[in-house]
Short mmCIF file of C-alpha atoms (C1' of nucleotides) in Angstrom, two decimals:
data_model
loop_
_atom_site.label_atom_id
_atom_site.label_comp_id
_atom_site.label_asym_id
_atom_site.label_seq_id
_atom_site.Cartn_x
_atom_site.Cartn_y
_atom_site.Cartn_z
CA MET A 1 0.10 -0.39 -0.10
CA PRO A 2 2.41 2.74 -1.59
CA ILE A 3 -0.54 5.48 -0.49
CA GLN A 4 -0.92 5.19 3.31
CA GLU A 5 2.90 5.32 3.37
CA LYS A 6 3.42 8.06 1.09
CA ARG A 7 0.28 10.10 3.27
CA LEU A 8 2.56 8.67 6.70
CA LYS A 9 5.56 10.71 5.19
CA GLN A 10 3.49 13.69 3.96
CA LYS A 11 2.68 13.37 7.80
CA ALA A 12 5.89 12.93 9.47
CA ALA A 13 7.37 16.37 6.67
CA VAL A 14 4.58 18.11 8.46
CA LYS A 15 5.17 17.88 11.47
CA ASP A 16 8.72 18.23 11.30
CA SER A 17 7.90 21.52 9.13
CA ILE A 18 6.17 22.13 12.28
CA LEU A 19 8.97 21.83 14.65
CA CYS A 20 11.37 23.36 12.01
CA ALA A 21 9.19 26.33 11.96
CA ALA A 22 9.10 26.49 15.62
CA ARG A 23 12.93 26.63 16.13
CA THR A 24 13.07 29.04 13.73
CA ILE A 25 10.97 31.42 16.10
CA VAL A 26 12.83 30.03 19.40
CA LEU A 27 16.04 30.98 17.67
CA LYS A 28 15.24 34.43 16.11
CA GLU A 29 12.69 35.57 19.10
CA GLY A 30 13.30 32.93 22.05
CA TRP A 31 10.69 30.27 23.10
CA GLN A 32 8.16 33.19 24.61
CA ALA A 33 7.89 34.20 21.11
CA VAL A 34 6.44 30.56 20.03
CA SER A 35 3.02 30.29 19.27
CA ILE A 36 1.17 28.49 17.51
CA ARG A 37 -0.14 31.45 15.03
CA LYS A 38 2.69 31.83 13.61
CA ILE A 39 4.25 28.04 13.46
CA ALA A 40 0.59 27.90 11.52
CA GLU A 41 1.95 31.23 8.84
CA VAL A 42 4.83 29.50 8.71
CA ILE A 43 4.15 26.48 7.73
CA GLY A 44 1.76 27.96 5.75
CA TYR A 45 -1.54 26.15 6.55
CA SER A 46 -3.93 27.18 9.05
CA LEU A 47 -3.74 27.44 12.96
CA PRO A 48 -5.94 23.83 13.75
CA VAL A 49 -3.02 21.77 11.51
CA VAL A 50 -1.24 22.18 14.20
CA TYR A 51 -3.03 20.53 16.41
CA LYS A 52 -3.60 17.50 13.77
CA HIS A 53 0.45 16.94 14.98
CA PHE A 54 0.98 18.08 18.66
CA GLU A 55 -1.32 18.01 21.56
CA SER A 56 -0.64 21.12 22.67
CA LYS A 57 2.19 23.70 23.17
CA ASP A 58 3.72 21.88 25.67
CA ALA A 59 4.20 19.26 23.46
CA ILE A 60 5.72 20.82 21.16
CA LEU A 61 8.38 22.29 23.67
CA GLU A 62 8.61 19.00 25.53
CA GLU A 63 9.51 17.73 22.04
CA PHE A 64 12.59 20.55 21.78
CA VAL A 65 13.18 19.58 25.60
CA LYS A 66 14.54 15.99 24.10
CA GLN A 67 15.55 16.97 21.17
CA GLY A 68 17.89 19.25 23.39
CA PHE A 69 19.41 15.95 25.16
CA GLU A 70 19.79 14.17 22.16
CA LEU A 71 21.85 16.53 21.04
CA LEU A 72 23.65 16.68 24.38
CA SER A 73 24.28 13.45 24.58
CA GLU A 74 25.65 13.08 21.16
CA LEU A 75 27.86 16.13 22.36
CA MET A 76 29.16 14.43 25.44
CA LEU A 77 30.02 10.84 23.20
CA ASP A 78 31.49 13.06 20.94
CA THR A 79 34.26 14.90 23.74
CA LYS A 80 34.12 11.25 25.64
CA ALA A 81 35.78 9.97 22.27
CA LYS A 82 38.56 12.88 21.90
CA GLU A 83 40.13 11.94 25.37
CA THR A 84 41.56 9.23 27.06
CA THR A 85 42.04 9.08 30.40
CA ALA A 86 38.56 9.07 32.41
CA GLU A 87 39.76 12.44 33.77
CA LYS A 88 40.17 13.55 31.30
CA GLN A 89 37.30 12.82 29.74
CA LEU A 90 35.27 14.20 32.57
CA THR A 91 36.95 17.13 32.51
CA ALA A 92 36.54 18.13 28.54
CA MET A 93 32.96 16.87 28.72
CA ALA A 94 32.25 19.23 31.58
CA LEU A 95 33.60 22.18 30.39
CA ALA A 96 31.35 21.25 26.70
CA TYR A 97 28.64 21.38 28.50
CA PHE A 98 29.08 24.44 30.08
CA GLU A 99 29.55 25.47 26.56
CA PHE A 100 27.07 23.63 25.72
CA ALA A 101 24.10 25.26 27.48
CA PHE A 102 25.63 28.84 26.30
CA SER A 103 25.68 28.23 22.83
CA LYS A 104 22.43 26.22 22.29
CA ARG A 105 21.16 28.33 25.54
CA GLU A 106 17.18 28.57 23.06
CA TYR A 107 18.02 24.78 24.16
CA TYR A 108 19.32 24.07 27.88
CA GLN A 109 16.80 27.25 28.54
CA MET A 110 13.76 24.26 27.51
CA MET A 111 15.82 22.53 29.12
CA PHE A 112 16.23 23.37 32.06
CA GLY A 113 12.94 26.32 32.75
CA LEU A 114 12.29 25.91 35.58
CA GLY A 115 7.78 25.97 35.81
CA MET A 116 7.58 24.97 32.80
CA PRO A 117 4.38 22.52 32.53
CA THR A 118 6.66 20.66 31.50
CA CYS A 119 8.51 19.04 35.22
CA GLU A 120 5.32 16.26 36.10
CA ARG A 121 6.67 14.89 32.70
CA VAL A 122 10.51 14.74 32.32
CA ASN A 123 11.35 11.73 33.75
CA GLN A 124 9.42 9.75 31.33
CA ILE A 125 11.66 11.53 28.65
CA ASN A 126 14.19 8.86 28.66
CA GLU A 127 16.49 11.23 26.39
CA ILE A 128 17.15 12.77 29.88
CA GLY A 129 18.62 8.89 30.84
CA LYS A 130 20.54 8.43 27.65
CA PHE A 131 22.58 11.42 29.17
CA SER A 132 22.61 10.54 32.74
CA SER A 133 24.73 7.01 31.76
CA ILE A 134 27.67 9.10 29.12
CA VAL A 135 27.78 10.13 31.89
CA VAL A 136 28.22 7.75 35.15
CA ASN A 137 30.12 5.19 32.41
CA THR A 138 32.75 7.95 32.65
CA ILE A 139 32.61 9.09 36.56
CA GLN A 140 32.20 4.86 36.89
CA ASN A 141 35.59 4.62 35.56
CA LEU A 142 37.04 6.45 37.11
CA ILE A 143 35.48 4.97 40.21
CA ASN A 144 37.00 1.52 39.09
CA GLU A 145 34.54 -0.04 40.70
CA GLU A 146 32.53 -2.24 38.85
CA GLU A 147 28.24 -2.15 39.25
CA VAL A 148 26.88 0.99 39.21
CA ASN A 149 25.38 1.35 42.88
CA GLU A 150 24.23 3.70 44.82
CA LYS A 151 27.90 5.82 45.51
CA ILE A 152 27.88 6.66 41.56
CA ILE A 153 24.89 7.72 41.56
CA LEU A 154 25.16 10.34 44.17
CA LYS A 155 28.38 12.08 42.23
CA PHE A 156 26.71 12.21 38.94
CA HIS A 157 24.24 13.98 41.22
CA THR A 158 27.08 15.89 42.64
CA PHE A 159 28.55 16.53 38.87
CA TRP A 160 25.78 16.99 37.44
CA SER A 161 24.68 19.84 39.93
CA ILE A 162 27.77 21.35 39.19
CA LEU A 163 27.51 21.83 35.74
CA HIS A 164 24.34 22.59 35.92
CA GLY A 165 24.48 25.52 38.38
CA LEU A 166 27.48 27.25 36.85
CA SER A 167 25.21 27.18 33.58
CA SER A 168 22.39 28.08 35.53
CA ILE A 169 23.67 30.96 37.27
CA ASN A 170 25.86 32.50 34.89
CA MET A 171 23.44 32.60 32.87
CA VAL A 172 20.83 34.40 34.64
CA ASN A 173 23.52 36.38 36.12
CA ILE A 174 24.95 37.83 33.08
CA ALA A 175 28.61 38.95 33.24
CA ALA A 176 28.85 38.71 37.17
CA THR A 177 32.04 37.52 36.78
CA PRO A 178 34.05 37.57 33.48
CA ASN A 179 34.56 35.54 31.29
CA GLU A 180 37.67 34.78 30.98
CA MET A 181 36.53 33.68 35.10
CA GLN A 182 34.27 31.51 34.55
CA GLN A 183 35.76 28.79 32.73
CA ARG A 184 38.61 28.94 35.79
CA VAL A 185 35.73 27.97 38.38
CA LEU A 186 33.71 25.68 36.96
CA LEU A 187 37.51 23.43 36.53
CA ASP A 188 37.50 24.34 39.97
CA ALA A 189 34.46 23.35 40.96
CA VAL A 190 35.12 19.79 38.65
CA GLN A 191 38.81 19.79 40.23
CA GLY A 192 37.53 19.75 43.61
CA PHE A 193 34.59 17.09 42.98
CA ILE A 194 37.30 14.60 40.37
CA LYS A 195 40.09 14.76 43.74
CA ASN A 196 37.16 14.00 46.14
CA ILE A 197 35.81 10.98 44.18
CA ASN A 198 36.87 8.23 46.77
CA ASN A 199 35.76 9.57 49.31
CA MET B 1 0.79 67.95 55.15
CA PRO B 2 -1.52 65.49 56.88
CA ILE B 3 -3.87 64.83 53.69
CA GLN B 4 -0.52 63.80 51.08
CA GLU B 5 0.98 61.71 53.96
CA LYS B 6 -2.41 59.76 53.70
CA ARG B 7 -2.10 59.45 50.39
CA LEU B 8 0.42 57.87 50.30
CA LYS B 9 -0.19 55.72 53.18
CA GLN B 10 -2.90 54.65 51.58
CA LYS B 11 -1.28 54.26 48.15
CA ALA B 12 1.56 52.62 49.92
CA ALA B 13 -0.63 50.37 51.09
CA VAL B 14 -2.91 49.56 47.90
CA LYS B 15 0.50 48.73 46.66
CA ASP B 16 1.16 46.35 49.61
CA SER B 17 -2.99 44.71 48.49
CA ILE B 18 -1.80 43.89 45.42
CA LEU B 19 1.75 42.06 45.94
CA CYS B 20 -0.16 40.32 48.98
CA ALA B 21 -2.59 39.00 46.27
CA ALA B 22 -0.30 38.60 43.84
CA ARG B 23 1.63 36.20 46.68
CA THR B 24 -1.76 34.48 46.98
CA ILE B 25 -2.01 33.75 43.49
CA VAL B 26 1.12 32.08 43.67
CA LEU B 27 0.62 30.23 46.44
CA LYS B 28 -1.75 28.67 45.50
CA GLU B 29 -1.95 27.70 41.25
CA GLY B 30 2.02 29.09 40.70
CA TRP B 31 3.31 31.94 39.15
CA GLN B 32 2.35 30.80 35.50
CA ALA B 33 -1.34 31.97 36.61
CA VAL B 34 -1.12 35.50 37.45
CA SER B 35 -3.35 37.13 35.85
CA ILE B 36 -3.06 41.08 36.49
CA ARG B 37 -7.40 40.43 36.45
CA LYS B 38 -7.13 38.20 39.47
CA ILE B 39 -5.00 40.81 41.42
CA ALA B 40 -7.63 43.42 40.47
CA GLU B 41 -10.41 41.60 41.50
CA VAL B 42 -8.96 39.82 44.63
CA ILE B 43 -8.07 43.84 45.78
CA GLY B 44 -11.17 44.74 44.96
CA TYR B 45 -10.42 47.24 42.43
CA SER B 46 -10.26 47.76 38.20
CA LEU B 47 -7.70 46.71 35.92
CA PRO B 48 -5.80 49.79 34.91
CA VAL B 49 -5.05 50.67 39.32
CA VAL B 50 -3.21 47.51 39.02
CA TYR B 51 -0.67 49.44 36.29
CA LYS B 52 -0.89 52.61 38.88
CA HIS B 53 0.99 51.22 41.28
CA PHE B 54 3.64 48.59 38.83
CA GLU B 55 4.79 49.03 34.74
CA SER B 56 4.33 45.49 34.27
CA LYS B 57 2.94 42.30 35.13
CA ASP B 58 6.98 41.79 34.99
CA ALA B 59 7.17 44.46 37.75
CA ILE B 60 5.73 42.80 39.89
CA LEU B 61 6.56 39.78 39.21
CA GLU B 62 10.45 41.05 39.36
CA GLU B 63 8.81 42.78 42.98
CA PHE B 64 9.07 38.58 44.20
CA VAL B 65 12.19 37.93 42.90
CA LYS B 66 13.72 40.86 46.03
CA GLN B 67 11.81 39.73 48.59
CA GLY B 68 13.21 36.24 48.20
CA PHE B 69 16.62 37.20 47.97
CA GLU B 70 15.17 38.98 51.09
CA LEU B 71 13.82 35.90 53.11
CA LEU B 72 16.83 34.01 52.08
CA SER B 73 19.88 36.53 52.58
CA GLU B 74 18.07 36.65 56.29
CA LEU B 75 18.20 32.65 56.88
CA MET B 76 21.71 33.17 55.97
CA LEU B 77 22.44 35.20 58.84
CA ASP B 78 20.56 33.13 60.93
CA THR B 79 21.60 29.85 60.11
CA LYS B 80 24.50 31.40 60.43
CA ALA B 81 24.10 32.61 63.22
CA LYS B 82 23.86 29.08 64.63
CA GLU B 83 27.23 27.87 64.87
CA THR B 84 30.79 29.18 65.66
CA THR B 85 33.01 27.46 63.59
CA ALA B 86 33.32 28.77 59.25
CA GLU B 87 33.41 25.24 58.04
CA LYS B 88 29.57 24.28 60.09
CA GLN B 89 27.83 27.30 59.38
CA LEU B 90 28.86 26.90 55.27
CA THR B 91 28.03 23.58 55.57
CA ALA B 92 24.43 24.27 57.63
CA MET B 93 24.12 27.47 55.22
CA ALA B 94 24.57 25.00 52.25
CA LEU B 95 21.53 22.99 54.08
CA ALA B 96 19.00 25.77 54.46
CA TYR B 97 19.80 26.47 51.10
CA PHE B 98 18.25 23.79 49.94
CA GLU B 99 15.89 23.70 52.01
CA PHE B 100 14.37 26.86 50.79
CA ALA B 101 14.66 26.51 47.66
CA PHE B 102 11.50 23.68 48.33
CA SER B 103 9.39 24.72 51.47
CA LYS B 104 10.06 28.16 49.29
CA ARG B 105 9.25 27.07 45.61
CA GLU B 106 7.33 29.39 43.90
CA TYR B 107 10.05 31.91 45.69
CA TYR B 108 13.46 30.08 44.01
CA GLN B 109 11.48 29.22 41.01
CA MET B 110 10.59 33.09 40.13
CA MET B 111 14.54 33.69 41.25
CA PHE B 112 15.90 31.51 39.16
CA GLY B 113 12.88 31.54 36.04
CA LEU B 114 15.04 31.07 33.07
CA GLY B 115 13.37 32.93 30.33
CA MET B 116 11.65 35.13 32.63
CA PRO B 117 12.39 38.81 30.98
CA THR B 118 14.18 39.92 34.49
CA CYS B 119 16.89 38.61 33.37
CA GLU B 120 18.68 41.76 32.38
CA ARG B 121 17.65 43.36 35.31
CA VAL B 122 18.43 41.26 37.42
CA ASN B 123 22.28 42.80 37.82
CA GLN B 124 20.10 45.82 39.38
CA ILE B 125 18.48 43.75 41.84
CA ASN B 126 20.95 44.69 45.65
CA GLU B 127 19.06 41.74 47.57
CA ILE B 128 21.27 39.40 45.49
CA GLY B 129 24.34 41.10 46.58
CA LYS B 130 22.68 40.95 49.89
CA PHE B 131 23.41 37.59 49.95
CA SER B 132 26.46 37.15 47.70
CA SER B 133 27.88 38.94 50.45
CA ILE B 134 26.80 37.29 52.93
CA VAL B 135 27.77 33.55 52.16
CA VAL B 136 31.17 35.82 50.36
CA ASN B 137 31.58 36.31 54.57
CA THR B 138 31.63 33.14 55.47
CA ILE B 139 33.60 31.83 52.66
CA GLN B 140 36.71 34.49 53.78
CA ASN B 141 36.88 33.54 57.02
CA LEU B 142 37.15 29.93 56.60
CA ILE B 143 40.26 30.75 53.89
CA ASN B 144 41.37 32.99 56.34
CA GLU B 145 41.74 36.07 54.01
CA GLU B 146 41.43 39.19 54.50
CA GLU B 147 40.45 40.76 51.58
CA VAL B 148 37.99 40.20 49.03
CA ASN B 149 40.29 38.89 46.06
CA GLU B 150 39.24 36.67 42.29
CA LYS B 151 39.95 33.73 44.37
CA ILE B 152 36.99 34.10 47.18
CA ILE B 153 34.76 35.62 45.05
CA LEU B 154 35.76 32.49 42.58
CA LYS B 155 34.62 30.32 45.35
CA PHE B 156 31.66 31.81 46.28
CA HIS B 157 30.62 31.14 42.84
CA THR B 158 31.85 26.97 42.94
CA PHE B 159 29.60 27.38 46.18
CA TRP B 160 26.25 29.16 45.01
CA SER B 161 26.83 26.81 42.01
CA ILE B 162 26.40 23.43 43.08
CA LEU B 163 23.87 25.05 46.13
CA HIS B 164 21.43 25.48 42.65
CA GLY B 165 22.71 22.63 41.41
CA LEU B 166 21.41 20.49 43.06
CA SER B 167 18.35 22.52 44.10
CA SER B 168 17.07 23.33 40.12
CA ILE B 169 17.81 19.86 39.02
CA ASN B 170 16.78 18.29 41.71
CA MET B 171 13.33 19.72 40.75
CA VAL B 172 13.52 19.56 37.38
CA ASN B 173 13.69 15.67 38.02
CA ILE B 174 11.05 15.44 41.36
CA ALA B 175 11.32 11.57 42.73
CA ALA B 176 14.45 10.70 40.77
CA THR B 177 16.70 10.67 44.02
CA PRO B 178 15.38 9.58 46.74
CA ASN B 179 14.53 12.19 49.30
CA GLU B 180 17.35 10.65 51.85
CA MET B 181 20.16 10.65 49.27
CA GLN B 182 19.51 14.03 48.32
CA GLN B 183 20.84 15.52 51.27
CA ARG B 184 24.29 12.90 51.22
CA VAL B 185 25.10 14.64 47.64
CA LEU B 186 24.54 17.89 49.23
CA LEU B 187 26.96 16.91 51.45
CA ASP B 188 29.05 15.67 49.68
CA ALA B 189 29.28 18.54 47.28
CA VAL B 190 29.61 20.55 50.13
CA GLN B 191 32.02 19.12 51.43
CA GLY B 192 34.13 18.44 48.75
CA PHE B 193 34.03 21.76 48.17
CA ILE B 194 35.28 22.61 52.35
CA LYS B 195 38.19 20.44 51.63
CA ASN B 196 39.48 21.51 47.98
CA ILE B 197 39.37 24.89 49.51
CA ASN B 198 42.67 25.90 49.70
CA ASN B 199 44.11 25.00 46.42
"C1'" DT C 1 -18.84 4.40 -12.27
"C1'" DT C 2 -21.28 6.15 -9.07
"C1'" DT C 3 -21.89 6.07 -3.68
"C1'" DA C 4 -20.67 6.05 0.84
"C1'" DA C 5 -16.44 6.83 4.22
"C1'" DA C 6 -12.56 9.09 5.68
"C1'" DT C 7 -9.82 12.77 5.93
"C1'" DA C 8 -7.02 17.37 5.23
"C1'" DG C 9 -7.70 21.85 5.96
"C1'" DT C 10 -10.95 25.78 6.45
"C1'" DT C 11 -13.15 29.44 8.98
"C1'" DA C 12 -15.14 31.57 13.35
"C1'" DA C 13 -15.62 31.53 17.96
"C1'" DC C 14 -14.91 31.46 22.65
"C1'" DA C 15 -12.25 32.44 26.70
"C1'" DC C 16 -8.09 34.35 28.40
"C1'" DT C 17 -4.02 36.74 28.49
"C1'" DG C 18 -1.57 42.14 28.75
"C1'" DT C 19 -1.47 46.77 27.58
"C1'" DT C 20 -3.53 51.32 26.72
"C1'" DA C 21 -6.87 55.70 25.50
"C1'" DA C 22 -10.51 57.89 26.65
"C1'" DC C 23 -13.11 59.08 29.80
"C1'" DA C 24 -16.55 59.85 34.99
"C1'" DA C 25 -16.17 60.35 40.08
"C1'" DA C 26 -14.40 62.43 43.77
"C1'" DA C 27 -11.26 65.55 46.72
"C1'" DG C 28 -8.01 68.92 47.24
"C1'" DT C 29 -7.45 74.43 46.52
"C1'" DA C 30 -8.06 78.80 45.03
"C1'" DT D 1 -18.36 78.46 44.55
"C1'" DA D 2 -14.69 77.52 39.89
"C1'" DC D 3 -10.77 75.26 39.27
"C1'" DT D 4 -7.13 70.92 38.89
"C1'" DT D 5 -5.60 67.04 39.71
"C1'" DT D 6 -5.80 62.67 41.34
"C1'" DT D 7 -8.64 58.18 41.54
"C1'" DG D 8 -10.81 55.00 39.56
"C1'" DT D 9 -13.84 53.27 35.33
"C1'" DT D 10 -15.24 50.33 31.22
"C1'" DA D 11 -13.83 50.10 26.62
"C1'" DA D 12 -10.90 48.40 23.78
"C1'" DC D 13 -7.04 47.05 20.32
"C1'" DA D 14 -4.07 42.73 20.29
"C1'" DG D 15 -2.62 39.30 21.44
"C1'" DT D 16 -2.79 33.73 23.10
"C1'" DG D 17 -4.35 28.76 23.10
"C1'" DT D 18 -8.11 25.75 21.48
"C1'" DT D 19 -11.86 24.30 20.12
"C1'" DA D 20 -16.90 23.28 17.84
"C1'" DA D 21 -17.93 23.59 12.87
"C1'" DC D 22 -18.21 22.97 8.63
"C1'" DT D 23 -16.55 22.08 3.87
"C1'" DA D 24 -14.06 20.11 0.02
"C1'" DT D 25 -10.86 16.47 -1.03
"C1'" DT D 26 -9.43 11.59 -1.27
"C1'" DT D 27 -10.01 6.72 -0.57
"C1'" DA D 28 -12.29 2.55 -0.52
"C1'" DA D 29 -16.98 -0.09 -1.22
"C1'" DA D 30 -21.09 -1.35 -3.90
#
DNA sequence: TTTAAATAGTTAACACTGTTAACAAAAGTA
DNA sequence: TACTTTTGTTAACAGTGTTAACTATTTAAA
């Protein structure tokens, strides 16, 4: 049945164009400026067509959260691959994470935008799990323990918290610290983390 | 001129009632549910009266950010006063900060709500400075250096990042880690921070 | 090939939102 | 009493998310 197949293909194409339009608006005007009417206009369809593909506006934004974690996961993998020791890997990943938070700022803000209605559903987003497992894996190598036990999860949460805290505080508090210093703060924190990892 | 004085007093009272109404809505329905019409209804005035006291909705929300940092600053001071050594003080403050982020969740989300239009103005909010100086002061005692130099600022940023990162990640990722564990993660990070403070 | 069903797409409306202009009423001043 | 300032109002503008009702168009069945 190439008829149904063609239909599904076209349907997916429209869905893609919706996300593409949304992304364009997000990058140009910020994610607060995203409106379904604007999206409809960009894709050249009327308003309710968007609702044929996404249950709500939040569903569209949630898609971005997924994409964001997907991008972040890939970045972590690529960065990790470029280094050999676990310590160097983790440090490089931290820097890459930090850089991601700013260069892909629109994504990052969606991924951690507090007050977003996605908060409850965020546990079901398995892209987060992907990211987590990559980092957990690296930490595991650093500790030299075989099983993923409670301690490693604890260390992972600590590590992630340091990264996210630094990113978001610098995001809110723009230019509160000079740019050269931001990296030093990050390295300071990460090095402290690594040194204390076996306590 | 007790006439003008009375006027100013009443004006301040209305302004207060606006903030009070807003706070009620925030605590009951979350800060996304705050609308000027709702506020107007609660205070018993018509809509444009609100605009006589606040330039915009954002200005009202910004007031909350200030109040939040004010509350946080007080909490930090009180917590600090209950301990004697700088190390204990800092640890207690970290726990108190963490607890604040959750018990006063609505405030905290406003204070760090990314994507809020207040981001640019946030530097001008001197309540943040108050909070900063309290923590900086404690860290200073821990390092035993007299002047507030770059290193101390760096350490402060690291410390704050750890706290905020932990708070907000746990906020988004509700119940991803069991509650008992959250405190252990925090203590783990803070102890690592303190141990490394002279490096 | 004609008819019935499913799908794609439309317009129009509902119930909201922030914000502001135009106007009325009350209070203070001369 | 007449004038000005302040206080408060209604009504509207432009926008939002969402949905109901309707119309073509295309597909499947008779």
